[in-house]
Tab-separated table of C-alpha atoms and ligand atoms in Angstrom:
chain	number	residue	atom	x	y	z
T	1	UNK	CA	-65.314	87.907	35.536
T	2	UNK	CA	-68.991	87.256	36.169
T	3	UNK	CA	-71.461	88.899	33.782
T	4	UNK	CA	-74.495	90.793	35.016
T	5	UNK	CA	-76.665	89.239	32.296
T	6	UNK	CA	-76.506	86.641	29.538
T	7	UNK	CA	-78.184	86.739	26.137
T	8	UNK	CA	-78.833	83.155	25.052
T	9	UNK	CA	-79.463	83.170	21.314
T	10	UNK	CA	-79.344	79.776	19.578
T	11	UNK	CA	-79.040	81.416	16.144
T	12	UNK	CA	-75.584	82.742	17.088
T	13	UNK	CA	-74.495	79.176	17.933
T	14	UNK	CA	-76.003	77.629	14.797
T	15	UNK	CA	-72.749	77.585	12.810
T	16	UNK	CA	-70.630	76.179	15.622
T	17	UNK	CA	-68.676	73.148	14.295
T	18	UNK	CA	-69.616	69.763	15.769
T	19	UNK	CA	-66.274	69.262	17.537
T	20	UNK	CA	-66.610	72.616	19.333
T	21	UNK	CA	-70.245	71.784	20.146
T	22	UNK	CA	-69.021	68.548	21.746
T	23	UNK	CA	-66.117	70.176	23.608
T	24	UNK	CA	-68.207	73.007	25.025
T	25	UNK	CA	-71.110	70.670	25.800
T	26	UNK	CA	-68.867	68.396	27.859
T	27	UNK	CA	-67.601	71.490	29.643
T	28	UNK	CA	-71.202	72.328	30.580
T	29	UNK	CA	-71.751	68.774	31.826
T	30	UNK	CA	-68.544	68.929	33.852
T	31	UNK	CA	-69.452	72.280	35.428
T	32	UNK	CA	-72.781	70.842	36.527
T	33	UNK	CA	-71.365	67.518	37.770
T	34	UNK	CA	-68.594	69.198	39.730
T	35	UNK	CA	-71.012	71.720	41.281
T	36	UNK	CA	-73.261	68.807	42.253
T	37	UNK	CA	-70.354	66.913	43.840
T	38	UNK	CA	-68.978	69.988	45.620
T	39	UNK	CA	-68.824	70.155	49.404
T	40	UNK	CA	-70.243	73.672	48.968
T	41	UNK	CA	-73.342	72.526	47.056
T	42	UNK	CA	-76.660	73.927	48.271
T	43	UNK	CA	-80.326	73.428	47.475
T	44	UNK	CA	-80.028	76.273	44.960
T	45	UNK	CA	-76.875	74.990	43.229
T	46	UNK	CA	-78.290	71.455	43.194
T	47	UNK	CA	-81.351	72.715	41.311
T	48	UNK	CA	-79.238	74.419	38.641
T	49	UNK	CA	-76.691	71.582	38.425
T	50	UNK	CA	-79.310	68.833	38.079
T	51	UNK	CA	-81.248	70.855	35.494
T	52	UNK	CA	-78.067	71.355	33.472
T	53	UNK	CA	-77.081	67.661	33.644
T	54	UNK	CA	-80.536	66.544	32.537
T	55	UNK	CA	-80.589	69.005	29.653
T	56	UNK	CA	-77.083	68.146	28.430
T	57	UNK	CA	-77.862	64.414	28.457
T	58	UNK	CA	-80.977	65.066	26.365
T	59	UNK	CA	-79.743	67.792	24.027
T	60	UNK	CA	-76.010	67.448	23.429
T	61	UNK	CA	-76.365	64.306	21.267
T	62	UNK	CA	-79.084	66.054	19.243
T	63	UNK	CA	-77.183	69.256	18.613
T	64	UNK	CA	-73.941	67.380	17.899
T	65	UNK	CA	-75.694	65.447	15.116
T	66	UNK	CA	-77.671	68.445	13.846
T	67	UNK	CA	-76.089	71.813	14.546
T	68	UNK	CA	-79.150	73.515	13.070
T	69	UNK	CA	-81.464	72.125	15.761
T	70	UNK	CA	-82.265	75.482	17.343
T	71	UNK	CA	-84.453	74.013	20.080
T	72	UNK	CA	-81.575	71.800	21.263
T	73	UNK	CA	-79.100	74.694	20.820
T	74	UNK	CA	-81.230	76.930	23.004
T	75	UNK	CA	-81.561	74.187	25.628
T	76	UNK	CA	-77.771	73.788	25.659
T	77	UNK	CA	-77.361	77.558	26.058
T	78	UNK	CA	-79.691	77.537	29.047
T	79	UNK	CA	-77.893	74.473	30.441
T	80	UNK	CA	-74.567	76.320	30.110
T	81	UNK	CA	-76.061	79.255	31.985
T	82	UNK	CA	-77.460	77.015	34.734
T	83	UNK	CA	-74.178	75.141	35.042
T	84	UNK	CA	-72.410	78.507	35.351
T	85	UNK	CA	-74.732	79.627	38.152
T	86	UNK	CA	-74.166	76.319	39.947
T	87	UNK	CA	-70.384	76.241	39.767
T	88	UNK	CA	-69.891	79.935	40.506
T	89	UNK	CA	-71.532	79.334	43.860
T	90	UNK	CA	-70.536	75.719	44.622
T	91	UNK	CA	-67.128	75.592	42.941
T	92	UNK	CA	-65.478	73.066	40.656
T	93	UNK	CA	-63.408	69.964	41.319
T	94	UNK	CA	-60.587	67.696	40.223
T	95	UNK	CA	-61.691	67.441	36.593
T	96	UNK	CA	-61.156	71.148	36.050
T	97	UNK	CA	-58.044	71.223	38.223
T	98	UNK	CA	-56.390	68.560	36.046
T	99	UNK	CA	-57.905	69.723	32.737
T	100	UNK	CA	-56.530	73.235	33.227
T	101	UNK	CA	-53.027	71.760	33.458
T	102	UNK	CA	-53.536	69.695	30.302
T	103	UNK	CA	-54.781	72.757	28.451
T	104	UNK	CA	-51.887	74.916	29.603
T	105	UNK	CA	-49.152	72.374	28.840
T	106	UNK	CA	-50.522	70.631	25.742
T	107	UNK	CA	-52.925	73.201	24.229
T	108	UNK	CA	-55.839	70.777	24.487
T	109	UNK	CA	-59.207	72.560	24.162
T	110	UNK	CA	-60.740	73.010	27.612
T	111	UNK	CA	-63.866	70.907	27.116
T	112	UNK	CA	-61.889	68.097	25.457
T	113	UNK	CA	-59.434	68.071	28.359
T	114	UNK	CA	-62.429	67.746	30.689
T	115	UNK	CA	-63.732	64.863	28.572
T	116	UNK	CA	-60.375	63.064	28.887
T	117	UNK	CA	-60.230	63.466	32.663
T	118	UNK	CA	-63.931	63.127	33.575
T	119	UNK	CA	-64.192	59.294	33.460
T	120	UNK	CA	-61.246	58.883	35.837
T	121	UNK	CA	-62.496	61.441	38.351
T	122	UNK	CA	-66.004	59.984	38.224
T	123	UNK	CA	-64.551	56.556	38.984
T	124	UNK	CA	-62.832	57.989	42.056
T	125	UNK	CA	-65.956	59.934	43.057
T	126	UNK	CA	-68.020	56.765	42.699
T	127	UNK	CA	-66.006	55.241	45.527
T	128	UNK	CA	-66.760	57.985	48.037
T	129	UNK	CA	-69.966	59.588	46.782
T	130	UNK	CA	-72.230	56.769	45.646
T	131	UNK	CA	-75.258	58.179	47.408
T	132	UNK	CA	-74.813	61.645	45.915
T	133	UNK	CA	-74.241	60.375	42.353
T	134	UNK	CA	-77.203	58.023	42.663
T	135	UNK	CA	-79.371	60.913	43.870
T	136	UNK	CA	-78.367	62.914	40.772
T	137	UNK	CA	-79.141	59.974	38.485
T	138	UNK	CA	-82.595	59.574	40.034
T	139	UNK	CA	-83.262	63.330	39.882
T	140	UNK	CA	-82.280	63.601	36.219
T	141	UNK	CA	-84.288	60.618	34.975
T	142	UNK	CA	-81.275	58.423	34.278
T	143	UNK	CA	-82.706	55.557	36.308
T	144	UNK	CA	-85.201	53.600	34.255
T	145	UNK	CA	-88.240	51.933	35.758
T	146	UNK	CA	-87.216	48.478	36.835
T	147	UNK	CA	-83.832	49.784	38.008
T	148	UNK	CA	-85.212	51.722	40.964
T	149	UNK	CA	-84.450	48.864	43.350
T	150	UNK	CA	-80.748	48.858	42.471
T	151	UNK	CA	-78.263	49.992	45.077
T	152	UNK	CA	-76.768	53.474	45.124
T	153	UNK	CA	-73.419	51.962	44.124
T	154	UNK	CA	-74.906	50.274	41.041
T	155	UNK	CA	-76.831	53.386	40.030
T	156	UNK	CA	-73.824	55.665	40.599
T	157	UNK	CA	-71.580	53.429	38.487
T	158	UNK	CA	-74.117	53.009	35.684
T	159	UNK	CA	-74.950	56.721	35.483
T	160	UNK	CA	-71.271	57.706	35.579
T	161	UNK	CA	-70.644	55.527	32.523
T	162	UNK	CA	-73.554	57.249	30.732
T	163	UNK	CA	-72.094	60.707	31.357
T	164	UNK	CA	-68.847	59.803	29.648
T	165	UNK	CA	-70.200	57.696	26.767
A	201	FE2	FE1	-64.991	74.597	32.299
């Protein structure tokens, strides 16, 4: 089911417990990362995926620590929406494929199952998609000045560790 519209109201999410904030936030990150890595990615899906990744990296730690941070909650809601646009057009990947099995067989919450699987799939993706992961890291501000001369492989590995830590 794909909705015609979304109402993103941070006040509704204000009382969400921290563990559900974390689980759903990692789901957003995974949607965006998998859309970015998809063979069906496009200029449009890349825009939404990169925007979502950047926002999650900035706002998920804030809203996890302070669930009443409405600015960060709203940013996460928009990131979820952007990630949804990206993956509905580009598709998902191995993280979701494996996480769905974990959820079905062991009743692990969806986002937490993604969090368990994500580091392993990123490691595999780092082998074959260094350039693409490095491009995402550069686009989302994860490469600090002074690191710009590093190779795609180094940047892809470093940024992948940041996503899962
Ligand atoms: Fe998901």
